[in-house]
Short mmCIF file of C-alpha atoms in Angstrom, two decimals:
data_model
loop_
_atom_site.label_atom_id
_atom_site.label_comp_id
_atom_site.label_asym_id
_atom_site.label_seq_id
_atom_site.Cartn_x
_atom_site.Cartn_y
_atom_site.Cartn_z
CA MET A 13 0.21 0.01 -0.04
CA SER A 14 2.78 2.63 0.14
CA GLY A 15 4.20 4.44 -2.71
CA VAL A 16 0.78 5.49 -3.97
CA VAL A 17 -0.17 9.31 -3.91
CA CYS A 18 -3.82 10.45 -4.23
CA ARG A 19 -4.54 13.94 -5.02
CA ALA A 20 -7.93 15.70 -4.41
CA ALA A 21 -8.45 19.79 -5.15
CA SER A 22 -9.63 22.58 -2.69
CA ILE A 23 -9.17 26.39 -2.37
CA ALA A 24 -6.97 28.63 -0.34
CA LEU A 25 -8.69 31.89 0.30
CA THR A 26 -6.41 34.84 0.74
CA GLY A 27 -9.26 37.50 1.32
CA LEU A 28 -11.53 37.18 -2.07
CA HIS A 29 -8.39 35.77 -3.82
CA GLY A 30 -8.67 32.12 -4.20
CA THR A 31 -5.33 29.64 -4.91
CA THR A 32 -5.75 26.09 -6.09
CA VAL A 33 -4.76 23.49 -3.44
CA MET A 34 -3.86 20.06 -4.08
CA VAL A 35 -4.20 17.64 -1.36
CA GLU A 36 -1.93 14.89 -1.61
CA SER A 37 -2.09 12.18 0.41
CA ALA A 38 0.47 8.96 0.41
CA ILE A 39 1.19 5.98 2.91
CA SER A 40 4.17 4.64 4.47
CA GLN A 41 5.57 2.05 6.49
CA GLN A 42 5.51 3.62 9.74
CA LEU A 43 3.94 3.51 12.95
CA PRO A 44 0.16 4.46 12.51
CA GLY A 45 -0.68 8.41 12.26
CA ILE A 46 -1.29 11.26 10.32
CA ALA A 47 0.76 14.30 9.38
CA ILE A 48 -0.25 17.52 7.84
CA ILE A 49 2.44 19.61 6.00
CA GLY A 50 2.28 22.64 3.49
CA LEU A 51 1.98 25.71 6.18
CA PRO A 52 -1.32 24.31 7.96
CA ASP A 53 -2.96 26.90 10.93
CA THR A 54 -3.94 25.43 13.91
CA SER A 55 -7.55 24.42 13.05
CA LEU A 56 -6.03 22.90 9.54
CA THR A 57 -3.58 20.97 11.75
CA GLU A 58 -6.46 19.58 13.79
CA ALA A 59 -8.49 18.10 10.76
CA LYS A 60 -6.07 14.96 11.12
CA LEU A 61 -8.27 14.16 14.34
CA ARG A 62 -11.50 15.10 12.75
CA VAL A 63 -10.81 12.91 9.60
CA ARG A 64 -9.43 10.04 11.48
CA THR A 65 -12.57 10.04 13.66
CA ALA A 66 -15.15 10.81 10.95
CA THR A 67 -13.92 8.09 8.47
CA ALA A 68 -14.01 5.58 11.55
CA GLN A 69 -17.79 6.45 12.23
CA ALA A 70 -18.43 6.13 8.51
CA GLY A 71 -17.30 2.53 8.60
CA MET A 72 -14.13 3.31 6.36
CA PRO A 73 -11.04 3.31 8.93
CA LEU A 74 -7.88 5.02 7.20
CA SER A 75 -4.98 2.76 6.73
CA ASP A 76 -3.13 1.32 9.87
CA ARG A 77 0.33 2.78 8.49
CA PHE A 78 1.35 6.28 8.45
CA ILE A 79 -0.58 8.62 6.38
CA THR A 80 1.64 11.88 4.87
CA VAL A 81 -1.21 14.92 3.71
CA ASN A 82 0.72 17.30 2.08
CA LEU A 83 -0.99 20.91 0.68
CA ALA A 84 0.42 21.91 -2.42
CA PRO A 85 1.93 24.81 -3.04
CA ALA A 86 3.54 24.29 0.31
CA SER A 87 5.00 27.72 0.13
CA LEU A 88 1.25 29.20 0.57
CA PRO A 89 -0.12 29.58 3.99
CA LYS A 90 -3.21 27.78 4.52
CA HIS A 91 -5.95 28.54 7.07
CA GLY A 92 -9.66 27.23 8.10
CA SER A 93 -11.55 23.87 8.25
CA GLY A 94 -12.74 23.96 4.73
CA PHE A 95 -9.88 21.69 3.65
CA ASP A 96 -11.55 18.77 5.82
CA LEU A 97 -13.04 17.10 2.74
CA ALA A 98 -10.67 17.22 0.51
CA ILE A 99 -8.39 15.46 3.00
CA ALA A 100 -10.43 12.77 3.99
CA LEU A 101 -11.03 11.69 0.59
CA ALA A 102 -7.18 11.78 -0.41
CA ALA A 103 -6.74 9.76 2.68
CA LEU A 104 -9.42 7.30 1.64
CA ALA A 105 -8.74 6.85 -1.46
CA ALA A 106 -4.81 6.35 -0.34
CA SER A 107 -6.36 3.85 1.95
CA ARG A 108 -8.14 2.25 -1.27
CA HIS A 109 -11.93 3.01 -0.01
CA LEU A 110 -12.74 4.88 -3.11
CA PRO A 111 -11.07 5.50 -6.99
CA ALA A 112 -8.59 8.45 -6.93
CA THR A 113 -9.92 8.99 -10.75
CA GLY A 114 -11.57 12.50 -10.58
CA LEU A 115 -10.42 13.53 -7.36
CA ALA A 116 -8.01 16.07 -8.47
CA ASP A 117 -10.75 17.62 -11.12
CA VAL A 118 -13.52 18.56 -8.40
CA VAL A 119 -13.02 21.20 -5.81
CA HIS A 120 -13.63 19.96 -2.45
CA LEU A 121 -14.96 22.38 0.41
CA GLY A 122 -16.58 21.44 3.59
CA GLU A 123 -15.97 21.17 7.40
CA LEU A 124 -15.99 17.55 8.64
CA ALA A 125 -18.09 16.48 12.12
CA LEU A 126 -16.94 13.73 13.89
CA ASP A 127 -19.57 11.85 12.93
CA GLY A 128 -19.24 12.22 9.38
CA ALA A 129 -21.57 15.16 8.62
CA LEU A 130 -20.19 18.12 6.65
CA ARG A 131 -20.69 21.60 7.75
CA ARG A 132 -20.21 24.93 5.76
CA PRO A 133 -17.04 26.37 5.43
CA ALA A 134 -16.35 30.02 5.89
CA GLY A 135 -16.19 32.25 2.67
CA LEU A 136 -17.99 29.35 0.70
CA LEU A 137 -19.60 31.85 -1.80
CA SER A 138 -16.10 33.07 -2.57
CA SER A 139 -14.21 29.75 -2.70
CA VAL A 140 -16.94 28.43 -5.28
CA ALA A 141 -16.45 31.55 -7.57
CA ALA A 142 -12.66 31.21 -7.06
CA ALA A 143 -13.02 27.73 -8.39
CA ARG A 144 -14.99 28.97 -11.36
CA ALA A 145 -12.34 31.53 -11.94
CA LEU A 146 -9.49 28.87 -11.58
CA GLY A 147 -11.03 26.78 -14.66
CA PHE A 148 -12.93 24.06 -12.66
CA ALA A 149 -16.09 22.98 -13.87
CA ARG A 150 -17.23 21.26 -10.69
CA VAL A 151 -17.28 21.72 -6.85
CA MET A 152 -18.52 19.54 -4.11
CA VAL A 153 -20.48 21.14 -0.97
CA PRO A 154 -22.12 20.11 1.76
CA GLU A 155 -26.01 19.81 1.10
CA ALA A 156 -26.91 22.06 3.76
CA CYS A 157 -25.43 25.08 1.98
CA SER A 158 -25.49 23.83 -1.89
CA ALA A 159 -28.29 26.59 -2.33
CA GLU A 160 -25.70 29.18 -1.67
CA ALA A 161 -22.75 27.50 -3.83
CA ALA A 162 -25.13 27.25 -7.02
CA LEU A 163 -25.26 31.07 -6.93
CA VAL A 164 -22.29 31.19 -8.91
CA PRO A 165 -23.08 30.97 -12.47
CA GLY A 166 -21.13 28.95 -15.12
CA ILE A 167 -20.21 25.60 -12.29
CA GLU A 168 -21.82 22.40 -11.32
CA VAL A 169 -22.29 21.94 -7.52
CA ILE A 170 -22.28 18.50 -6.30
CA ALA A 171 -24.28 18.34 -2.91
CA VAL A 172 -23.64 15.59 -0.56
CA PRO A 173 -24.79 15.12 2.85
CA ASP A 174 -21.99 13.41 4.71
CA LEU A 175 -18.47 11.86 4.13
CA ALA A 176 -20.13 8.62 3.52
CA GLY A 177 -22.27 10.56 0.29
CA ALA A 178 -19.27 11.74 -0.97
CA VAL A 179 -17.49 8.47 -0.92
CA ALA A 180 -20.46 6.87 -2.44
CA TRP A 181 -20.66 9.52 -5.36
CA TYR A 182 -17.06 8.60 -6.51
CA ARG A 183 -17.89 4.85 -6.09
CA GLY A 184 -20.75 5.21 -8.82
CA ASP A 185 -23.78 5.93 -6.26
CA ARG A 186 -25.33 8.82 -7.23
CA ASP A 187 -28.35 8.47 -5.05
CA ARG A 188 -26.29 9.73 -2.16
CA GLY A 189 -25.79 13.22 -3.64
CA ARG A 190 -27.18 15.17 -6.16
CA MET A 191 -26.02 17.56 -9.05
CA ILE A 192 -27.44 21.19 -9.10
CA HIS A 193 -26.63 23.78 -11.74
CA ALA A 194 -26.18 27.55 -10.98
CA SER A 195 -29.52 28.83 -10.16
CA ALA A 196 -30.93 32.12 -11.84
CA PRO A 197 -29.76 35.39 -9.72
CA ALA A 198 -32.94 36.31 -7.11
CA ALA A 199 -33.40 38.85 -5.05
CA ALA A 200 -34.33 38.71 -1.25
CA PRO A 201 -38.39 39.16 -0.96
CA GLY A 202 -38.99 42.62 -0.59
CA GLU A 203 -35.50 43.87 -1.99
CA ALA A 204 -36.33 44.79 -5.56
CA GLY A 205 -36.90 48.46 -5.07
CA PHE A 206 -36.85 48.60 -1.37
CA PRO A 207 -40.61 48.81 -1.19
CA GLY A 208 -40.43 47.32 2.31
CA SER A 209 -37.65 49.27 3.77
CA ALA A 210 -38.46 51.06 7.44
CA VAL A 211 -36.73 54.17 6.07
CA ASP A 212 -37.68 56.51 3.46
CA MET A 213 -36.26 59.82 2.23
CA ASP A 214 -40.00 61.56 2.56
CA GLU A 215 -38.92 61.53 6.42
CA VAL A 216 -36.31 64.24 5.56
CA VAL A 217 -38.45 67.75 6.40
CA GLY A 218 -37.20 71.27 5.32
CA GLN A 219 -34.20 70.14 3.64
CA PRO A 220 -35.04 69.79 0.12
CA GLU A 221 -31.80 71.33 -1.33
CA ALA A 222 -30.06 68.73 0.98
CA VAL A 223 -32.25 66.02 -0.85
CA GLU A 224 -31.57 67.05 -4.14
CA ALA A 225 -27.78 66.92 -3.60
CA MET A 226 -28.27 63.25 -2.35
CA VAL A 227 -30.13 62.50 -5.48
CA VAL A 228 -26.90 63.98 -7.35
CA ALA A 229 -24.59 62.05 -4.95
CA ALA A 230 -26.64 58.83 -5.72
CA ALA A 231 -26.72 59.38 -9.58
CA GLY A 232 -23.02 59.76 -9.81
CA ARG A 233 -21.78 57.57 -7.02
CA HIS A 234 -19.89 60.89 -5.49
CA HIS A 235 -18.79 61.18 -1.82
CA VAL A 236 -20.67 63.49 0.47
CA SER A 237 -19.67 65.61 3.72
CA LEU A 238 -22.78 66.74 5.87
CA LEU A 239 -21.94 69.87 8.33
CA GLY A 240 -24.56 71.16 10.64
CA PRO A 241 -25.36 71.20 14.25
CA PRO A 242 -26.99 68.37 16.10
CA GLY A 243 -30.82 67.67 15.14
CA ALA A 244 -30.18 69.17 11.44
CA GLY A 245 -30.86 65.78 9.70
CA LYS A 246 -27.23 64.60 8.82
CA THR A 247 -27.84 61.04 10.01
CA LEU A 248 -31.33 60.76 8.43
CA LEU A 249 -30.11 61.79 5.32
CA ALA A 250 -26.94 59.54 5.21
CA THR A 251 -29.12 56.54 6.42
CA ARG A 252 -31.60 57.09 3.38
CA LEU A 253 -29.18 57.38 0.85
CA PRO A 254 -28.94 53.67 0.02
CA THR A 255 -32.64 54.00 -0.62
CA LEU A 256 -31.98 56.00 -3.72
CA LEU A 257 -29.38 53.32 -5.24
CA PRO A 258 -30.31 51.41 -7.76
CA GLU A 259 -30.02 47.42 -7.26
CA LEU A 260 -26.34 46.07 -8.19
CA ASP A 261 -26.10 44.00 -11.40
CA ASP A 262 -24.83 40.58 -11.61
CA ASP A 263 -21.16 41.04 -11.32
CA ALA A 264 -21.51 43.32 -8.45
CA ALA A 265 -23.78 41.17 -6.63
CA LEU A 266 -21.74 38.42 -6.69
CA GLU A 267 -18.89 40.26 -5.53
CA ALA A 268 -20.85 41.70 -2.73
CA SER A 269 -22.33 38.62 -1.90
CA SER A 270 -18.76 36.91 -2.02
CA ILE A 271 -17.85 39.64 0.91
CA ALA A 272 -20.37 38.96 3.20
CA SER A 273 -19.92 35.24 2.78
CA LEU A 274 -16.68 35.83 4.61
CA GLY A 275 -18.30 36.38 7.53
CA GLY A 276 -19.58 32.96 8.07
CA SER A 277 -23.47 33.50 7.69
CA PRO A 278 -25.09 31.15 4.87
CA LEU A 279 -26.25 32.99 2.04
CA LEU A 280 -29.84 31.66 0.05
CA ARG A 281 -29.58 34.59 -2.35
CA LEU A 282 -27.43 36.98 -3.80
CA VAL A 283 -26.94 40.65 -2.03
CA ARG A 284 -29.19 42.70 -4.20
CA ARG A 285 -29.39 45.78 -2.48
CA PRO A 286 -26.23 48.11 -1.64
CA PRO A 287 -24.81 47.48 1.55
CA PHE A 288 -24.57 50.07 4.09
CA GLU A 289 -21.77 50.50 6.99
CA SER A 290 -21.58 52.50 9.97
CA PRO A 291 -18.74 52.35 12.04
CA HIS A 292 -18.45 53.90 15.71
CA HIS A 293 -15.88 56.10 15.81
CA THR A 294 -13.95 54.39 18.48
CA ALA A 295 -13.45 51.56 15.27
CA SER A 296 -9.52 50.86 14.53
CA ALA A 297 -7.75 51.31 11.74
CA ALA A 298 -7.74 47.59 10.96
CA SER A 299 -11.66 47.37 11.84
CA ILE A 300 -12.25 50.04 8.84
CA ILE A 301 -9.37 49.30 6.46
CA GLY A 302 -9.31 45.34 6.84
CA GLY A 303 -6.53 43.10 8.38
CA GLY A 304 -6.58 40.04 10.77
CA GLN A 305 -4.16 38.00 12.48
CA GLY A 306 -1.66 35.49 11.33
CA ILE A 307 -2.22 34.56 8.02
CA GLU A 308 -6.08 35.26 7.96
CA VAL A 309 -7.39 38.28 6.39
CA ARG A 310 -10.39 39.89 7.30
CA PRO A 311 -12.09 42.84 5.28
CA GLY A 312 -12.93 46.02 6.81
CA ALA A 313 -15.92 48.29 7.19
CA ILE A 314 -14.47 49.48 3.43
CA THR A 315 -14.72 46.49 2.10
CA ARG A 316 -17.93 45.23 3.57
CA ALA A 317 -19.68 48.44 2.06
CA CYS A 318 -18.13 47.89 -1.33
CA HIS A 319 -20.91 48.73 -4.05
CA GLY A 320 -22.70 50.59 -1.35
CA VAL A 321 -22.07 53.33 1.44
CA LEU A 322 -19.79 53.62 4.10
CA PHE A 323 -21.13 56.50 6.66
CA LEU A 324 -18.75 57.73 9.33
CA ASP A 325 -20.95 59.86 11.59
CA GLU A 326 -19.14 62.03 13.94
CA ALA A 327 -16.32 62.01 11.63
CA PRO A 328 -13.82 64.61 13.42
CA GLU A 329 -14.13 62.16 16.34
CA PHE A 330 -12.27 59.04 14.09
CA PRO A 331 -8.92 59.03 15.13
CA ARG A 332 -6.74 60.88 12.50
CA THR A 333 -4.93 57.69 11.27
CA VAL A 334 -8.17 56.01 10.41
CA LEU A 335 -9.52 58.91 8.38
CA ASP A 336 -6.41 59.63 6.18
CA ALA A 337 -6.35 55.59 5.49
CA LEU A 338 -9.50 56.00 3.46
CA ARG A 339 -7.39 58.38 0.99
CA GLN A 340 -6.00 55.72 -1.30
CA PRO A 341 -8.60 53.00 -1.56
CA LEU A 342 -11.02 56.16 -2.19
CA GLU A 343 -9.04 56.98 -5.15
CA THR A 344 -8.07 53.30 -6.35
CA GLY A 345 -11.35 51.66 -5.61
CA LYS A 346 -9.41 48.91 -3.64
CA ILE A 347 -7.43 48.43 -0.66
CA GLU A 348 -3.86 46.41 -0.21
CA ILE A 349 -3.51 44.33 2.92
CA HIS A 350 0.49 43.77 3.52
CA ARG A 351 1.06 41.62 6.13
CA SER A 352 4.63 39.61 7.26
CA ARG A 353 3.37 36.38 5.71
CA ILE A 354 0.56 37.24 3.38
CA ARG A 355 -0.62 39.98 0.95
CA THR A 356 -3.72 40.46 -0.86
CA VAL A 357 -6.02 43.13 -2.60
CA LEU A 358 -9.61 43.60 -1.29
CA PRO A 359 -12.38 45.48 -3.09
CA ALA A 360 -12.93 49.09 -1.75
CA ARG A 361 -15.54 50.39 -4.26
CA VAL A 362 -17.60 52.51 -1.69
CA GLN A 363 -19.78 55.95 -1.40
CA LEU A 364 -18.32 57.62 1.59
CA VAL A 365 -20.73 59.86 3.53
CA LEU A 366 -19.05 61.69 6.21
CA ALA A 367 -21.13 63.82 9.10
CA ALA A 368 -19.76 66.36 11.51
CA ASN A 369 -20.84 69.09 14.13
CA PRO A 370 -19.55 72.20 13.22
CA CYS A 371 -17.55 72.31 16.66
CA PRO A 372 -17.67 70.21 19.76
CA CYS A 373 -20.56 71.80 21.08
CA GLY A 374 -22.34 71.78 17.89
CA ASN A 375 -23.64 75.28 18.10
CA ALA A 376 -21.13 77.29 15.80
CA GLY A 377 -23.00 79.46 13.50
CA SER A 378 -26.36 79.20 14.91
CA PRO A 379 -28.81 82.05 13.93
CA ASP A 380 -30.46 81.45 17.34
CA THR A 381 -29.13 84.28 19.93
CA ALA A 382 -30.16 81.75 22.68
CA VAL A 383 -28.12 78.93 21.92
CA ARG A 384 -24.39 80.60 21.81
CA CYS A 385 -21.26 78.62 20.90
CA THR A 386 -18.97 77.70 24.03
CA CYS A 387 -16.21 77.15 21.65
CA THR A 388 -13.18 79.25 21.29
CA PRO A 389 -11.93 79.96 17.84
CA ARG A 390 -9.12 77.96 18.00
CA VAL A 391 -11.03 75.06 19.29
CA ARG A 392 -13.47 75.56 16.41
CA VAL A 393 -10.52 75.56 13.94
CA GLY A 394 -8.88 72.34 15.68
CA TYR A 395 -11.99 70.34 15.38
CA ARG A 396 -12.47 71.17 11.68
CA GLN A 397 -8.97 70.30 10.99
CA ARG A 398 -9.32 66.88 12.09
CA ILE A 399 -10.55 65.99 8.71
CA SER A 400 -7.25 66.57 6.73
CA GLY A 401 -7.08 68.36 3.53
CA PRO A 402 -6.38 65.67 1.23
CA LEU A 403 -9.34 63.73 2.50
CA SER A 404 -11.53 66.64 2.32
CA ASP A 405 -10.21 67.08 -1.26
CA ARG A 406 -11.93 64.06 -2.25
CA ILE A 407 -15.30 64.64 -1.20
CA ASP A 408 -17.22 65.41 -4.26
CA LEU A 409 -20.25 67.36 -2.58
CA ARG A 410 -19.99 69.39 0.62
CA LEU A 411 -23.34 70.27 2.38
CA SER A 412 -24.18 72.81 5.24
CA LEU A 413 -27.17 71.91 7.09
CA HIS A 414 -29.37 73.92 9.36
CA ARG A 415 -31.64 73.04 12.02
CA VAL A 416 -35.43 73.03 10.71
CA SER A 417 -37.61 75.93 11.92
CA LYS A 418 -41.27 75.29 13.47
CA VAL A 419 -42.44 77.05 10.50
CA LEU A 420 -41.08 74.68 8.22
CA LEU A 421 -42.07 71.71 10.03
CA ASP A 422 -45.88 72.94 9.77
CA ASP A 423 -45.82 74.13 6.15
CA PRO A 424 -48.70 72.43 4.57
CA HIS A 425 -47.21 73.52 0.97
CA GLU A 426 -44.03 71.83 1.40
CA ARG A 427 -43.78 69.18 -1.32
CA ARG A 428 -41.56 65.62 -0.01
CA VAL A 429 -40.91 62.91 -2.43
CA THR A 430 -40.60 59.44 -1.76
CA SER A 431 -36.93 57.16 -2.11
CA SER A 432 -38.97 55.39 -5.13
CA GLN A 433 -39.91 58.53 -7.00
CA LEU A 434 -36.15 59.61 -6.37
CA ARG A 435 -34.60 56.37 -7.14
CA GLU A 436 -36.09 56.33 -10.80
CA ARG A 437 -34.28 59.68 -11.49
CA VAL A 438 -31.51 58.04 -10.36
CA VAL A 439 -31.86 55.00 -12.50
CA GLU A 440 -32.45 57.11 -15.59
CA ALA A 441 -29.45 58.96 -15.10
CA ARG A 442 -27.11 56.26 -14.40
CA ALA A 443 -28.68 54.54 -17.73
CA VAL A 444 -27.43 57.62 -19.31
CA ALA A 445 -23.96 57.71 -18.11
CA ALA A 446 -23.97 53.83 -18.83
CA GLU A 447 -24.73 54.44 -22.44
CA ARG A 448 -22.21 57.31 -22.60
CA TRP A 449 -19.16 55.22 -21.00
CA ALA A 450 -20.11 51.84 -22.73
CA GLY A 451 -16.94 50.16 -23.49
CA THR A 452 -14.72 51.83 -21.51
CA GLY A 453 -15.23 49.74 -18.28
CA TRP A 454 -16.76 52.77 -16.10
CA THR A 455 -20.40 52.60 -15.56
CA VAL A 456 -20.98 55.86 -13.49
CA ASN A 457 -19.42 59.25 -13.50
CA ALA A 458 -17.50 59.25 -10.54
CA GLU A 459 -15.33 56.47 -12.10
CA VAL A 460 -14.22 58.43 -15.04
CA PRO A 461 -10.69 59.67 -14.93
CA GLY A 462 -10.08 63.44 -15.09
CA SER A 463 -7.80 63.48 -18.05
CA TRP A 464 -10.62 61.73 -19.94
CA LEU A 465 -13.11 64.53 -19.32
CA ARG A 466 -10.54 66.87 -20.16
CA SER A 467 -9.62 65.22 -23.22
CA ALA A 468 -10.49 66.74 -26.77
CA ARG A 469 -13.21 64.48 -27.11
CA LEU A 470 -15.31 65.76 -23.97
CA ARG A 471 -13.49 69.21 -23.04
CA LEU A 472 -16.21 71.54 -22.53
CA PRO A 473 -16.67 74.92 -23.92
CA ARG A 474 -14.07 77.75 -22.05
CA ALA A 475 -17.46 79.58 -21.57
CA ASP A 476 -19.07 77.23 -19.62
CA THR A 477 -16.03 76.21 -17.74
CA ALA A 478 -15.00 79.74 -16.75
CA VAL A 479 -15.93 79.37 -13.27
CA ILE A 480 -13.96 76.53 -12.40
CA ASP A 481 -11.28 77.93 -14.45
CA HIS A 482 -10.89 80.82 -12.29
CA ALA A 483 -11.36 78.97 -9.21
CA LEU A 484 -8.45 76.74 -10.12
CA ALA A 485 -6.17 79.76 -11.39
CA ARG A 486 -7.01 81.45 -7.68
CA GLY A 487 -5.89 78.25 -6.02
CA ALA A 488 -9.20 77.81 -4.59
CA LEU A 489 -9.29 74.39 -6.68
CA THR A 490 -6.68 71.89 -6.98
CA LEU A 491 -6.40 69.96 -10.01
CA ARG A 492 -8.14 67.00 -8.32
CA GLY A 493 -10.86 69.17 -7.43
CA TYR A 494 -11.20 70.50 -10.58
CA ASP A 495 -11.91 66.85 -12.27
CA ARG A 496 -14.46 65.98 -9.37
CA VAL A 497 -16.19 69.24 -9.90
CA LEU A 498 -16.82 68.13 -13.63
CA ARG A 499 -17.47 64.76 -12.87
CA VAL A 500 -20.43 66.42 -10.46
CA ALA A 501 -21.18 68.76 -13.51
CA TRP A 502 -21.60 65.39 -15.95
CA THR A 503 -24.28 63.58 -13.21
CA VAL A 504 -26.28 67.06 -12.85
CA SER A 505 -26.54 67.33 -16.83
CA ASP A 506 -27.71 63.57 -16.69
CA LEU A 507 -30.38 64.14 -14.15
CA ALA A 508 -31.41 67.39 -16.13
CA GLY A 509 -31.93 65.51 -19.30
CA VAL A 510 -29.05 67.77 -21.32
CA GLU A 511 -26.55 65.99 -23.61
CA ARG A 512 -23.55 68.06 -21.79
CA PRO A 513 -23.20 70.14 -19.00
CA ARG A 514 -23.52 73.94 -19.43
CA ARG A 515 -22.50 76.82 -17.59
CA ALA A 516 -25.19 76.30 -15.11
CA GLU A 517 -24.43 72.66 -14.49
CA VAL A 518 -20.97 73.49 -13.79
CA ALA A 519 -21.69 76.08 -11.50
CA GLN A 520 -24.14 74.25 -9.67
CA ALA A 521 -21.65 71.52 -9.22
CA LEU A 522 -19.08 73.90 -7.89
CA ALA A 523 -21.60 75.06 -5.43
CA LEU A 524 -22.32 71.58 -4.24
CA ARG A 525 -18.61 71.25 -3.75
CA GLY A 526 -18.70 74.21 -1.55
CA GLY A 527 -17.06 76.27 -3.50
CA ASP A 528 -19.93 78.81 -4.98
CA SER A 529 -17.91 81.67 -3.50
CA ALA A 530 -14.63 80.74 -4.77
#
């Protein structure tokens, strides 16, 4: 029995990036035992105990010789219990309990229970998507989570209830397992258009300009900052922004779902609504950007909010290092995690919303003489400067809010619109932008490089850009800010139904940036 090497395929995840791992098993003439080599972590090293017990419980004890299990490539650190199924099948094949043919052509994902049952491994959807990207046509998963695996199109899913069912499948007995083909992507009940949401933009009272600005932000996926006293509606506006966003397309939904699957919770359908993350201001840089211990990478809030909204309430209260860590991913749409033993890239295409009070007491600039600011000018300036200039320069829309008066609160003539009505405008504007950028890889105006907008093909007449040209010449705008004003101007024109931005749209975009007096 010595000398036979059997191989079964599996997937090692580093963030969302998957690598093919070939689990090799061989028996040698030594005292009984199992050794797992190839840089496993603690939970993976413990698989030898789970595998030996589970195979015995299933009535297929392993060889009474020494079994060596190698996880190739040996130089890649590996973690997690998702390799249990592949290790068990490779070891059983080496022990002559099943034919080794075909094990290397199917990706095996599953954690073993001591009685031989199979459990869902963390990051199942991400692993199946990685298997498809690596060229595999089939994946074997626990039956309990087979619906999640079937969300990935273009790959066949073999669902087995336990280890005995997996062995029976390879022995030719198809009654213990079933083949599942990719299901049509579906939205969760009540998601398609957000009709069942408990929040709606029509709850915002007395801030019509701010609501319209949020429509512009949603249409172009622009970053927003909200500055105003307590009770002005900053959090109200930010939490209702996701209700204006259209549903994710298939590719974005699969990526958002893959990120969600890393959290350990099973998925029954793709994530179709844009995610929303609102971390507390005491959050660390690792919790926002991403990190982890050892060789395991855990996505941060900026990755979990990918294709959605990252809301930082009380932004000046966040540590300066945390806020400045957002600068690079806001530009590139990705975050690079570097550790001593690993390096990976996570997606970070988010829409950032910052909310802040004008000063620590929150009353600076209040028109009410009965409510006076108790902060000194130095304290107010220092509080504003907690958000650095480079980060502020990356914000497209800077809105100043004021408290709503009782007159406005009781105004029967104020016309409020629902999120559903506003979302229709957003969808139409995004469709116009998507048609304009077709074939470029960009879908929304916020993604378009400034060099493209300033190129001969799309350059606006000098008469229309005079206001921002003057602001750039005076130093009131940086070149990055100039490009961001152009992006917002294109969004404003898309919402207005005009072919290109004119002087009025450019001026409005500059005003939305807080540069109307530049």
